PDB file of C-alpha atoms and ligand atoms in Angstrom:
ATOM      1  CA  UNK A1407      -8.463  -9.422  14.714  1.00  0.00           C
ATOM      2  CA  UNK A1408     -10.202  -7.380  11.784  1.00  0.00           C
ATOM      3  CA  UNK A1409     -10.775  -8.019   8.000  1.00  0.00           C
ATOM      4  CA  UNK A1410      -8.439 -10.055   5.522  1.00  0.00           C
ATOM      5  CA  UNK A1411      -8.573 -10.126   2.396  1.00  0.00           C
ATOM      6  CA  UNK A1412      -7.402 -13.375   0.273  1.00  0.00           C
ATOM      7  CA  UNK A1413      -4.533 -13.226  -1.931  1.00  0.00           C
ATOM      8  CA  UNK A1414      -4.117 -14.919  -4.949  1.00  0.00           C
ATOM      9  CA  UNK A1415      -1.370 -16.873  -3.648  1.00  0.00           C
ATOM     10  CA  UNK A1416      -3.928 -18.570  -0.615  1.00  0.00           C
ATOM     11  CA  UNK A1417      -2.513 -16.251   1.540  1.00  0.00           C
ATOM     12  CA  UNK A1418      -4.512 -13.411   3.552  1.00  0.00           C
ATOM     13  CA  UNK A1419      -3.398  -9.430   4.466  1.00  0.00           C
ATOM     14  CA  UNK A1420      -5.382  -7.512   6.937  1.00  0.00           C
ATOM     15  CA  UNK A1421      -7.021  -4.947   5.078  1.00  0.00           C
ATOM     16  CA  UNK A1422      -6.398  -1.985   7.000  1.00  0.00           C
ATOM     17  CA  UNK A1423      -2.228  -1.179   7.454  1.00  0.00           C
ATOM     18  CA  UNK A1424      -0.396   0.891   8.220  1.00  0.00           C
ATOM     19  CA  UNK A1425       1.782   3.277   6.285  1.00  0.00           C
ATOM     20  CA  UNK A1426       5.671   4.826   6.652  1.00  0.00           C
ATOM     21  CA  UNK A1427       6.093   7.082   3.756  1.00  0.00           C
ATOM     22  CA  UNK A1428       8.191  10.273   5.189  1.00  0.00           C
ATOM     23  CA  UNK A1429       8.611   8.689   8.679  1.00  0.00           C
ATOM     24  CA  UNK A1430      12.111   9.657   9.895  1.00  0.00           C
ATOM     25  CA  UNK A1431      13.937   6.812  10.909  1.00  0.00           C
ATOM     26  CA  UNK A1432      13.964   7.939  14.680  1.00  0.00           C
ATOM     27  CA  UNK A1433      10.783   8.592  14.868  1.00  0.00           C
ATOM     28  CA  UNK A1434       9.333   4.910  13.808  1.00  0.00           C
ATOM     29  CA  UNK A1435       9.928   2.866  16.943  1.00  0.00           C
ATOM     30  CA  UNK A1436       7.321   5.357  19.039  1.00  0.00           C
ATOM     31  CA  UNK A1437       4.972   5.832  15.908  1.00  0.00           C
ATOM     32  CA  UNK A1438       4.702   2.631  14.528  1.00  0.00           C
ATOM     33  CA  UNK A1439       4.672   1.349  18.281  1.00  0.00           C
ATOM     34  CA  UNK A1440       1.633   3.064  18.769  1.00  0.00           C
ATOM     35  CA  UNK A1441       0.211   1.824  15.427  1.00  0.00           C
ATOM     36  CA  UNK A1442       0.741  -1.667  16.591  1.00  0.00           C
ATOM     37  CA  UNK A1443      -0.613  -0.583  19.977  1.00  0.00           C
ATOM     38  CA  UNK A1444      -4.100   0.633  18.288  1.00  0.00           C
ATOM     39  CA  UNK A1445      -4.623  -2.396  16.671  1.00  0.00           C
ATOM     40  CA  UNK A1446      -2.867  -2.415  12.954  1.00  0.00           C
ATOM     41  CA  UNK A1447      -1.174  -5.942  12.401  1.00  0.00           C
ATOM     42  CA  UNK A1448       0.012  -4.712   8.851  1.00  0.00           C
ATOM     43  CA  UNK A1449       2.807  -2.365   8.139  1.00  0.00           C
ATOM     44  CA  UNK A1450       3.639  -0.682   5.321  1.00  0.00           C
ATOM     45  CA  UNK A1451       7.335   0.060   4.583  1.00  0.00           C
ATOM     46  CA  UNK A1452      10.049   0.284   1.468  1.00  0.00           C
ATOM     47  CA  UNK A1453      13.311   0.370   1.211  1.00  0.00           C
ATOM     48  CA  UNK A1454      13.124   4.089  -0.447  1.00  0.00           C
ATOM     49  CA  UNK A1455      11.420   5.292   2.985  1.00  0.00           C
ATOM     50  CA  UNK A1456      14.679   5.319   4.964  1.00  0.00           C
ATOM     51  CA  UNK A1457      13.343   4.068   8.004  1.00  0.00           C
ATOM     52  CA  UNK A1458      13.445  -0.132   8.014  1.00  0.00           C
ATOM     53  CA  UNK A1459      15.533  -0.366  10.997  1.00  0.00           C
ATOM     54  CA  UNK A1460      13.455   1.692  12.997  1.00  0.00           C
ATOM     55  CA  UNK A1461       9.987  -0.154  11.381  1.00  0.00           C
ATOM     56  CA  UNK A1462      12.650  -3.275  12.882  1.00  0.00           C
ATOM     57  CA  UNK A1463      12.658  -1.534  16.068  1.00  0.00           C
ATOM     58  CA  UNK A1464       9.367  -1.014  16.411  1.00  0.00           C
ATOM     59  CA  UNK A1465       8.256  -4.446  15.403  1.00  0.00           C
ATOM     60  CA  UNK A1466      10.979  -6.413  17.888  1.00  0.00           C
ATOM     61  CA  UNK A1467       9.948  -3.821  21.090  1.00  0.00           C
ATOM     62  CA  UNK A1468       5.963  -4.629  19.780  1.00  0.00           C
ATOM     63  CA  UNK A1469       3.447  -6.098  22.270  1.00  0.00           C
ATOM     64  CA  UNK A1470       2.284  -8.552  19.922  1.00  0.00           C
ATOM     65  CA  UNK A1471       4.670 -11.466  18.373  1.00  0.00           C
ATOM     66  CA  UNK A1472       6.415 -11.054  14.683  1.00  0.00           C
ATOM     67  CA  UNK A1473       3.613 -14.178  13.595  1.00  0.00           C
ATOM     68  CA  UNK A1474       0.757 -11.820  14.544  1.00  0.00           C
ATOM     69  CA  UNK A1475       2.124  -8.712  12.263  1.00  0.00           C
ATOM     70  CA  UNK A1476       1.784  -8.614   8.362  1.00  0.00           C
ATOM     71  CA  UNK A1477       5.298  -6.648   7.026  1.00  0.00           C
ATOM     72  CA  UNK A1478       5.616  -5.380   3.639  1.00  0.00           C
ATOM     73  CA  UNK A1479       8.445  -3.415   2.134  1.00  0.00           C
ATOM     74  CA  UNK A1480       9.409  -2.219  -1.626  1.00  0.00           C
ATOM     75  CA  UNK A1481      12.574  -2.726  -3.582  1.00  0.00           C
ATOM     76  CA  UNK A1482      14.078   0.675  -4.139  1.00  0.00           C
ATOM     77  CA  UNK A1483      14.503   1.235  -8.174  1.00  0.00           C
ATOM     78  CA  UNK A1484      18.323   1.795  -8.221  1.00  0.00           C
ATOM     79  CA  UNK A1485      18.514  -2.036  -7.323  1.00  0.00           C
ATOM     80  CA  UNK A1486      16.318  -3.418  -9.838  1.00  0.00           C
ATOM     81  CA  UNK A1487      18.278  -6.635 -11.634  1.00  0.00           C
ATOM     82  CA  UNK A1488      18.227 -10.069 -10.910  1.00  0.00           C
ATOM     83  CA  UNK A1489      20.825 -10.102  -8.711  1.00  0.00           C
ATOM     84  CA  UNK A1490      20.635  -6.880  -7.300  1.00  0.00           C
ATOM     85  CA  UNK A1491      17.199  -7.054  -6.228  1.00  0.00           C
ATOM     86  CA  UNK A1492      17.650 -10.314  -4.591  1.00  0.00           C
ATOM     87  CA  UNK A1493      21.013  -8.783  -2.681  1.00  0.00           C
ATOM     88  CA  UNK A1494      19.166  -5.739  -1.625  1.00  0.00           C
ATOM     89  CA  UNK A1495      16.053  -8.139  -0.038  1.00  0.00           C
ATOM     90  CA  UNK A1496      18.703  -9.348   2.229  1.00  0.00           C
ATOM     91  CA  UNK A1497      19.574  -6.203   3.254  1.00  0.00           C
ATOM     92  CA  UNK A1498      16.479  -5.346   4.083  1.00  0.00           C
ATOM     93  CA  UNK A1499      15.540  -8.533   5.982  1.00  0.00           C
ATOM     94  CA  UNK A1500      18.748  -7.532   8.293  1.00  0.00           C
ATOM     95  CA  UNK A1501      17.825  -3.925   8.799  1.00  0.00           C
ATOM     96  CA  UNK A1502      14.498  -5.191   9.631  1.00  0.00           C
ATOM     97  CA  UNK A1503      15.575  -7.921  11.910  1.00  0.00           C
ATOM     98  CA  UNK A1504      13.438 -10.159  10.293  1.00  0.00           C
ATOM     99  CA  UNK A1505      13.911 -14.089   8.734  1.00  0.00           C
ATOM    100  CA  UNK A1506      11.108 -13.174   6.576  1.00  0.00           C
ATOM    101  CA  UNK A1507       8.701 -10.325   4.713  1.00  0.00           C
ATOM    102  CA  UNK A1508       5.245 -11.249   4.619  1.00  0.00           C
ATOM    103  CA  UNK A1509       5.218  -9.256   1.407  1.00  0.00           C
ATOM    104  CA  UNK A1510       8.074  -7.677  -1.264  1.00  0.00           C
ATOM    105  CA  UNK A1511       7.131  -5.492  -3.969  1.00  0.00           C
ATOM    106  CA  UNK A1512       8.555  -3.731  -7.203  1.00  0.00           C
ATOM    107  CA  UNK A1513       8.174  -0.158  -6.189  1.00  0.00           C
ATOM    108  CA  UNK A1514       7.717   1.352  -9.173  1.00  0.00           C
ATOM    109  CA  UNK A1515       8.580  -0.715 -12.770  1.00  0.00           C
ATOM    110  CA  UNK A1516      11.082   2.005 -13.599  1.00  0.00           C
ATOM    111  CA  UNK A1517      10.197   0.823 -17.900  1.00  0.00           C
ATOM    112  CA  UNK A1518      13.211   3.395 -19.008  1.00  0.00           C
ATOM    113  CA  UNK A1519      15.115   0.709 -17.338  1.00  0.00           C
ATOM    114  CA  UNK A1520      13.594  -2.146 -18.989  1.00  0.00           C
ATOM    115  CA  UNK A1521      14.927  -4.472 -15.662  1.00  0.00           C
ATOM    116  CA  UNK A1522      11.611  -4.994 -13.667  1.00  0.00           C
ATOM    117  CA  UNK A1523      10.610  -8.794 -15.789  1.00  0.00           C
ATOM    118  CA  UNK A1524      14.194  -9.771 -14.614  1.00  0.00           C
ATOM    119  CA  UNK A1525      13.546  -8.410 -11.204  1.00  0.00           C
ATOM    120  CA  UNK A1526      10.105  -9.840 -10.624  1.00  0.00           C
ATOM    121  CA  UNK A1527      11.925 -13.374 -11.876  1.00  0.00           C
ATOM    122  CA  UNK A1528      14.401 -12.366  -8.734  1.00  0.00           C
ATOM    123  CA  UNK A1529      11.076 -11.934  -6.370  1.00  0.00           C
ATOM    124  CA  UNK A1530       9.592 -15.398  -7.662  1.00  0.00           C
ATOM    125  CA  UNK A1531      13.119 -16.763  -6.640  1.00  0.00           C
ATOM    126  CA  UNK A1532      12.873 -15.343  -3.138  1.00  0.00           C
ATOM    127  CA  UNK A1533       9.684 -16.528  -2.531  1.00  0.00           C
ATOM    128  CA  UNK A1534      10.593 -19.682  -3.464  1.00  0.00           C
ATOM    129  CA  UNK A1535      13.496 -19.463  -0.849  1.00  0.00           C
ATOM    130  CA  UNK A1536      10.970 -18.815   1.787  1.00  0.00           C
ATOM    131  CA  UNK A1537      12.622 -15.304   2.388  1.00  0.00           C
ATOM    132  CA  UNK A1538       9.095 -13.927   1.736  1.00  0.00           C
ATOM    133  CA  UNK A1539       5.559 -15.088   1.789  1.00  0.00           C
ATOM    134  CA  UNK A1540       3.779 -13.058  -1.201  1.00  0.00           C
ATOM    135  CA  UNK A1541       5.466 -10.826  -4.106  1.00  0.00           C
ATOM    136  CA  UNK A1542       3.595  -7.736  -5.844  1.00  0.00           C
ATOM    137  CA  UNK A1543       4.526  -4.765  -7.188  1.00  0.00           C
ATOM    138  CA  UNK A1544       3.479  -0.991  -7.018  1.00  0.00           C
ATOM    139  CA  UNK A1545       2.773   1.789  -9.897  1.00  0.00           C
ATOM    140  CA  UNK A1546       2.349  -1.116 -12.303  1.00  0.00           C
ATOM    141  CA  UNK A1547       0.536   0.227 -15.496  1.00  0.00           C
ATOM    142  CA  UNK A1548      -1.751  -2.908 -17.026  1.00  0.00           C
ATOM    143  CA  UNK A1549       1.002  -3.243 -19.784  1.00  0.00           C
ATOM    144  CA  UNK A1550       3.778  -3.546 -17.558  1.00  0.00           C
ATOM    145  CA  UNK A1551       1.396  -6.335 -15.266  1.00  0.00           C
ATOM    146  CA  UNK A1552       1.093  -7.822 -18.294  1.00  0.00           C
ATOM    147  CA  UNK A1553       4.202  -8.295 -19.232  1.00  0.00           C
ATOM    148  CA  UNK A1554       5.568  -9.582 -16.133  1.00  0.00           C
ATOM    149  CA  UNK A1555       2.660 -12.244 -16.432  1.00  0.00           C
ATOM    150  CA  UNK A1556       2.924 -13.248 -20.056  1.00  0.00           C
ATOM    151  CA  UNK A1557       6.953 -13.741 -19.339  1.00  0.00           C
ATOM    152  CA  UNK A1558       6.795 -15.788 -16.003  1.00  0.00           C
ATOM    153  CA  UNK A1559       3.055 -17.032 -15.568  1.00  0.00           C
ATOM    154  CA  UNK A1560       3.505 -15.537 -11.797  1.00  0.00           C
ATOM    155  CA  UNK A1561       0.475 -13.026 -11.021  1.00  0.00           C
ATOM    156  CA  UNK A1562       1.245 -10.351  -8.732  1.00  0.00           C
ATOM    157  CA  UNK A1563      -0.655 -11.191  -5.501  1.00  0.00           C
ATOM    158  CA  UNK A1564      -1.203  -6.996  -5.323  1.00  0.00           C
ATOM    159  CA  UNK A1565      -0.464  -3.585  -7.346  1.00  0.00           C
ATOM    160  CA  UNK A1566      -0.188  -0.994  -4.745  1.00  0.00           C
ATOM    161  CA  UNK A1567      -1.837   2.059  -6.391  1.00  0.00           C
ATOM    162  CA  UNK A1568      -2.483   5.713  -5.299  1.00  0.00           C
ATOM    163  CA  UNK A1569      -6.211   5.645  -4.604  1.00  0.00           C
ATOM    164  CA  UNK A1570      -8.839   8.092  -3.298  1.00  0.00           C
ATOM    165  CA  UNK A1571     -11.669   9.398  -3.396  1.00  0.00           C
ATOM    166  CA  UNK A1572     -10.662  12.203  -5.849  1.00  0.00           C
ATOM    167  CA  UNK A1573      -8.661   9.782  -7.595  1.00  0.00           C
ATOM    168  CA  UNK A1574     -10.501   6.425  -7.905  1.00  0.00           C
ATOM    169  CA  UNK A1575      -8.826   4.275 -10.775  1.00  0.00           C
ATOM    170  CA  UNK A1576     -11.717   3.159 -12.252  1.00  0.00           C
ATOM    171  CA  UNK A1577     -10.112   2.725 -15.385  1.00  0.00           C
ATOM    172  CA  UNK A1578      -7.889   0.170 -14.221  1.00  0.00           C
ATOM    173  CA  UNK A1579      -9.953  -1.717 -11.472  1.00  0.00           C
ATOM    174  CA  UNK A1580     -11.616  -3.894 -13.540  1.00  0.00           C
ATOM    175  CA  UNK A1581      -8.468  -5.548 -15.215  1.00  0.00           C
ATOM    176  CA  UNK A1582      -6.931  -5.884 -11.539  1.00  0.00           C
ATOM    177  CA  UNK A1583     -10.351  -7.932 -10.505  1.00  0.00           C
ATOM    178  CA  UNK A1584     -10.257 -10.110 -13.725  1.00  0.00           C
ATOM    179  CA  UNK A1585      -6.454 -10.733 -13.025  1.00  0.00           C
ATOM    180  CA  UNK A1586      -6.889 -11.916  -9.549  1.00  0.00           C
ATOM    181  CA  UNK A1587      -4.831  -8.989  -8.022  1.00  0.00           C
ATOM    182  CA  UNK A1588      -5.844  -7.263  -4.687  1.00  0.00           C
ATOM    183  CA  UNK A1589      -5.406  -3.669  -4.766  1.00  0.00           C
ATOM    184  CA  UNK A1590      -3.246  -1.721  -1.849  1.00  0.00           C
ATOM    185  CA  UNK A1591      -4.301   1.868  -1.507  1.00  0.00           C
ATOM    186  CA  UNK A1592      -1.520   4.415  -1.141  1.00  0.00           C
ATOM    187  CA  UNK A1593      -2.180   8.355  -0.067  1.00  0.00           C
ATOM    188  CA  UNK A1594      -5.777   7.194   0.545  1.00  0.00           C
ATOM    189  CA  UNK A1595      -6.728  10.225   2.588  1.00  0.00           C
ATOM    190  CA  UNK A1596      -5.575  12.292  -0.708  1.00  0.00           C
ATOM    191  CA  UNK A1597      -1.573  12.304   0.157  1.00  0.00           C
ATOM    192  CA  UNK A1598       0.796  15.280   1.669  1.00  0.00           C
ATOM    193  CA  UNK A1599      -1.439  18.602   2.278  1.00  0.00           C
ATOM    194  CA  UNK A1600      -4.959  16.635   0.968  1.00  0.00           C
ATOM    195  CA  UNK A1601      -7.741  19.091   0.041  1.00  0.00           C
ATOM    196  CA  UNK A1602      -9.909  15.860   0.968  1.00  0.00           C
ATOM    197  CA  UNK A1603      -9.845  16.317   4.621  1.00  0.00           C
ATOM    198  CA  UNK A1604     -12.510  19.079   4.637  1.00  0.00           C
ATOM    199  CA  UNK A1605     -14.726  18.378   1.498  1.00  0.00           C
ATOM    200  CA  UNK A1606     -17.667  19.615   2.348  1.00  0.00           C
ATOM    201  CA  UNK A1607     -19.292  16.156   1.544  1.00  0.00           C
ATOM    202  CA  UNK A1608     -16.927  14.317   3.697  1.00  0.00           C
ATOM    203  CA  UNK A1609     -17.240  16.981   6.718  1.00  0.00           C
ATOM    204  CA  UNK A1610     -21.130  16.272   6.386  1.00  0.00           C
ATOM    205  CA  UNK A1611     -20.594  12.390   6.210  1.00  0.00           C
ATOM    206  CA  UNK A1612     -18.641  12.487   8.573  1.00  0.00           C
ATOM    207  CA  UNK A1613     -21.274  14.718  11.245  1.00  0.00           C
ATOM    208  CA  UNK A1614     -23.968  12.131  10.003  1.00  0.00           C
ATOM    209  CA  UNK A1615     -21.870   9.007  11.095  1.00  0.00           C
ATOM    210  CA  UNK A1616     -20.139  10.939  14.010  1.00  0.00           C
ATOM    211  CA  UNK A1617     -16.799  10.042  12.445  1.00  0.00           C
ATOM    212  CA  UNK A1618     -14.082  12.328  11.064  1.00  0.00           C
ATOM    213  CA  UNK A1619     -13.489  12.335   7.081  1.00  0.00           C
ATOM    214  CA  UNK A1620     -10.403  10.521   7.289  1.00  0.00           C
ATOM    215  CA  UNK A1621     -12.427   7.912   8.734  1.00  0.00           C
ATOM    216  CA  UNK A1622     -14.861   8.179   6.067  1.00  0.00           C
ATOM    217  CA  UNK A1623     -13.054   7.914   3.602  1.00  0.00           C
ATOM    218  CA  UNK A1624     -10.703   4.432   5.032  1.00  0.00           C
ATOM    219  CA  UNK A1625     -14.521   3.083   5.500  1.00  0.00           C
ATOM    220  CA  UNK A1626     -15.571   3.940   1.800  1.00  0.00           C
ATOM    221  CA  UNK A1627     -11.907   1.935   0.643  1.00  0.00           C
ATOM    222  CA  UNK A1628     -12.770  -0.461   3.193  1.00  0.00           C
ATOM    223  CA  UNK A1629     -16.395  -0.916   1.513  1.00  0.00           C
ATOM    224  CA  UNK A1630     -15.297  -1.721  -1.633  1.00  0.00           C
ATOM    225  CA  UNK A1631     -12.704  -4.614  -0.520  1.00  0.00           C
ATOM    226  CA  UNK A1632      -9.706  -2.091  -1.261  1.00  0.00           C
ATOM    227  CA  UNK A1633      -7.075  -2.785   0.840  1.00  0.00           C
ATOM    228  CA  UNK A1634      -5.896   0.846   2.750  1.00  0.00           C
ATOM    229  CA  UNK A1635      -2.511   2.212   3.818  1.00  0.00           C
ATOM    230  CA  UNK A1636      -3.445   5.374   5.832  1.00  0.00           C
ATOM    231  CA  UNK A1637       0.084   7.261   7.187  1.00  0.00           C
ATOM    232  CA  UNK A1638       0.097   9.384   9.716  1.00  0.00           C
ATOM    233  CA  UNK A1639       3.280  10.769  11.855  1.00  0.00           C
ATOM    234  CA  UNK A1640       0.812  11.619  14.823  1.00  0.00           C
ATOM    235  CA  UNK A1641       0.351   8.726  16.953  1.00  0.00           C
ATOM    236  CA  UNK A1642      -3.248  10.025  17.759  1.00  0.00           C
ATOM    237  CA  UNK A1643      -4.031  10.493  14.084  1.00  0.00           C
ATOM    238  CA  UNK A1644      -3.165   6.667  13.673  1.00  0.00           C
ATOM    239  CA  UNK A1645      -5.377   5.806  16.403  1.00  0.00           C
ATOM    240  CA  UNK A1646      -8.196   7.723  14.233  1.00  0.00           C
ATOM    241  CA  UNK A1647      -7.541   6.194  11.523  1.00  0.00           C
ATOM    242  CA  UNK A1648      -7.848   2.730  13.172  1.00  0.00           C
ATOM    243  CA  UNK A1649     -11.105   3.319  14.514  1.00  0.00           C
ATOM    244  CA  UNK A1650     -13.571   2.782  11.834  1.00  0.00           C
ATOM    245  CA  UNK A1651     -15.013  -0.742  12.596  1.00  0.00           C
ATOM    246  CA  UNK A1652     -17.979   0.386  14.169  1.00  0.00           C
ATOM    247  CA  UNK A1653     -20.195   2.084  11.845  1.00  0.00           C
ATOM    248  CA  UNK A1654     -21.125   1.539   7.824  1.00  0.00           C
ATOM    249  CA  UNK A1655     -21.242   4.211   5.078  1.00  0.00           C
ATOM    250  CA  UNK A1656     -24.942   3.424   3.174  1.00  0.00           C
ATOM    251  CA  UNK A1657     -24.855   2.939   0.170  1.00  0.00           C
ATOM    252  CA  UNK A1658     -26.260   5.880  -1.391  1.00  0.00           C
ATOM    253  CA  UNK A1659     -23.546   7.908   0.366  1.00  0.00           C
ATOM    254  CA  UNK A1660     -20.888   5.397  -1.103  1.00  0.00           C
ATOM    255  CA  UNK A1661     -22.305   6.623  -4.614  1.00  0.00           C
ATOM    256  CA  UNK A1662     -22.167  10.503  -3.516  1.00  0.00           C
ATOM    257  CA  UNK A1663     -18.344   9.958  -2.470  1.00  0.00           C
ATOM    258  CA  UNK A1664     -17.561   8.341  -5.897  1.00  0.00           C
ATOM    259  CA  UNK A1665     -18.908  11.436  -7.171  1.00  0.00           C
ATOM    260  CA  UNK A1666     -15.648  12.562  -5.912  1.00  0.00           C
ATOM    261  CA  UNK A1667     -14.036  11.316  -8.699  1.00  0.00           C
ATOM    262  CA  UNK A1668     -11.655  14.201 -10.639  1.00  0.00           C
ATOM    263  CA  UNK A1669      -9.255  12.395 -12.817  1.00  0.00           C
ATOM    264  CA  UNK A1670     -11.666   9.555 -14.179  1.00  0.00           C
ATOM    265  CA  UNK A1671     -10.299   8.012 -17.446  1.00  0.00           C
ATOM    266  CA  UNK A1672      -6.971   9.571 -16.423  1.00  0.00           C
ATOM    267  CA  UNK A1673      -3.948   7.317 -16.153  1.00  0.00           C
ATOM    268  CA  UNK A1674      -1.291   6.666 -13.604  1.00  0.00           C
ATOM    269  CA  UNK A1675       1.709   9.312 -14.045  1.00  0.00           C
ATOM    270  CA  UNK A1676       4.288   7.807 -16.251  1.00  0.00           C
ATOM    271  CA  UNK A1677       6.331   5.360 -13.740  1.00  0.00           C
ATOM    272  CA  UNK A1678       9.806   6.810 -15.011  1.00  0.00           C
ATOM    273  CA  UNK A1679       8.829  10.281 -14.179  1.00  0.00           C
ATOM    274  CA  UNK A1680       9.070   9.091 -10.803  1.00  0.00           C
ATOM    275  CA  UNK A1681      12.317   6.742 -11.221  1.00  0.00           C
ATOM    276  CA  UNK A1682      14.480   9.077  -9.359  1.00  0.00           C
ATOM    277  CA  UNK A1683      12.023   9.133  -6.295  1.00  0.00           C
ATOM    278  CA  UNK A1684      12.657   5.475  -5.213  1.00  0.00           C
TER     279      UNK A1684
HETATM  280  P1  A2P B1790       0.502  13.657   9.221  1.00  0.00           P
HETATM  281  O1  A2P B1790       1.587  12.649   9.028  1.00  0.00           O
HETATM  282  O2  A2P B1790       1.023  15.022   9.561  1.00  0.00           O
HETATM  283  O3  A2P B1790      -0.574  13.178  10.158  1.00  0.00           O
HETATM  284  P2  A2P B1790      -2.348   9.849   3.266  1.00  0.00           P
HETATM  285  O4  A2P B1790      -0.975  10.045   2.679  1.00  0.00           O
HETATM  286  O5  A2P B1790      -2.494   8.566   3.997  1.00  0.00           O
HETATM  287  O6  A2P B1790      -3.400  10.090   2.239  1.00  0.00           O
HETATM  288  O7  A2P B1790      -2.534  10.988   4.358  1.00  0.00           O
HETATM  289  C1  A2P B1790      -2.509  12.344   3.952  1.00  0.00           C
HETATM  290  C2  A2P B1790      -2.006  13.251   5.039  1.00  0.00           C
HETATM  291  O8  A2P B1790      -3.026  13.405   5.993  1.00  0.00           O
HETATM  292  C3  A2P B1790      -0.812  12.686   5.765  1.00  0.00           C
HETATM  293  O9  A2P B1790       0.322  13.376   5.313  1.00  0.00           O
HETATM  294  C4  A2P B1790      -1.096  12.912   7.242  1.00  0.00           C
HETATM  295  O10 A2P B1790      -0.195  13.874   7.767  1.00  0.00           O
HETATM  296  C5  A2P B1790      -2.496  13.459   7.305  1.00  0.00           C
HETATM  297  N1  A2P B1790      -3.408  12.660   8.121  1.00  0.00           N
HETATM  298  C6  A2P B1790      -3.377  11.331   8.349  1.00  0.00           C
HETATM  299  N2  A2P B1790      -4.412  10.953   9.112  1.00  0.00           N
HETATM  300  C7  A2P B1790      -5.129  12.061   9.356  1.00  0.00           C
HETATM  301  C8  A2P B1790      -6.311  12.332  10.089  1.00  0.00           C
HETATM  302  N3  A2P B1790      -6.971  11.355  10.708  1.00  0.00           N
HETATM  303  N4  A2P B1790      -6.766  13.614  10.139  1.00  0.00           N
HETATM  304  C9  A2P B1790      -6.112  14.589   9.509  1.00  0.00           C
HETATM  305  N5  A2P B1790      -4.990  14.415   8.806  1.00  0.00           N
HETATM  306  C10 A2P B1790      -4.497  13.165   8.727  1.00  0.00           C
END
């Protein structure tokens, strides 16, 4: 067992999962098998990823039970809609092998669309049908949380964000913690080909704890009650990025890595630029 975090809904998510974003299919029963083998009890899929049934491979052939493992996957934009959305959960549920989703989220809002208020009203409906436990969304904008709140009265029990240390969000952080909603970090080690993996401040945090930076910088999301989806394709690198119970960043050191900061004040890219992605 390691750290939960509470969800507006009175439900909990371990705080540290683990991410699938450009897994192959094939290759997700041995990685994500390993993941569960170092520990994670939280995966991290969508629908976009291409690689459910192997996730559902990985999670039937896992040493631990399906009650012990927190799954989350994403509705892919192209079946946003009411109906659509609630078709495509299905779907996923039977590439997955699974009764249930611990979590289901609006992958991006997709506004050029104008469909996401109608599909979160389809994600309140499946929750109510028990075919999963908590509902969110990911790449929300305040305006478009708003929205969805203001025309159901259903909070999002998380906004899954890109967050780092070179990107921090601070603009937006505050309205998630008045709003009740827990924030999932996405690309926290800086994404695909990260420049953050040898900053020279991270390579000398990471000498004085005795940890790598990648494990600095999970413990400084970790620190701040973030919740963190690290990916790796590398079993061993997933191991890594597990092992970070043991040791705390100080807080002066916290302040030197949010010194990191390079696109302060900066907002999230404009969802539909990325509508063709998912
Ligand atoms: P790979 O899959 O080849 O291991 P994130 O998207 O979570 O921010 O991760 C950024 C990239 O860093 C990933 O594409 C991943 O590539 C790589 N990575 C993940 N964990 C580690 C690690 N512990 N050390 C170095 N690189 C890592």
């Amino acid at each position: 067992d390691y750290p939960t975090i509470p969800l507006n809904d009175g439900k909990t998510i371990p705080q540290l999962g683990f991410g699938v974003w450009r897994l192959d299919e094939a290759d997700a029963p041995r990685v994500v098998g390993a993941a569960i083998d170092a520990g994670y009890r939280h995966i991290d899929t969508a629908q976009g990823y291409d690689n459910e049934a192997g996730v559902g491979r990985a999670i039937k052939d896992a040493s631990v039970s399906r009650d012990q493992l927190f799954v989350t996957s994403k509705l892919r934009n192209s079946h946003q809609g009411y109906d659509s959305a609630l078709r495509s959960l299905d779907q996923s549920l039977e590439r997955l092998g699974l009764d249930h989703l611990d979590l289901f989220l609006i992958h991006w809002p997709a506004p050029a669309h104008d469909r996401y208020v109608d599909t979160w009203k389809a994600l309140i409906e499946a929750r109510n049908q028990g075919k999963v436990k908590s509902i969110g969304v990911s790449n929300f904008l305040p305006e478009h949380l708003k929205r969805i709140i203001d025309e159901t009265g259903v909070v999002p029990a998380v906004n899954q964000l890109e967050l780092h240390p070179a990107w921090q969000q601070r603009d937006i952080r505050e309205f998630h913690r008045d709003k009740d909603i827990q924030i999932e970090c996405y690309s926290p080690l800086g994404g695909k080909d990260s420049k953050l993996l040898d900053n020279p401040l991270l390579v000398e945090l990471g000498e004085k704890y005795g940890k790598s930076p990648a494990q600095v910088m999970i413990r400084w999301h970790l620190q701040q009650n973030l919740i963190v989806l690290p990916k790796s394709s590398k079993p061993e690198r997933a191991v890594e990025n597990f092992d970070v119970w043991d040791f705390t960043i100080e807080s002066d050191d916290i302040t030197r890595i949010d010194g990191l900061d390079r696109r302060d004040g900066k907002t999230l890219p404009q969802p539909n630029d990325n509508n063709e992605l998912f």
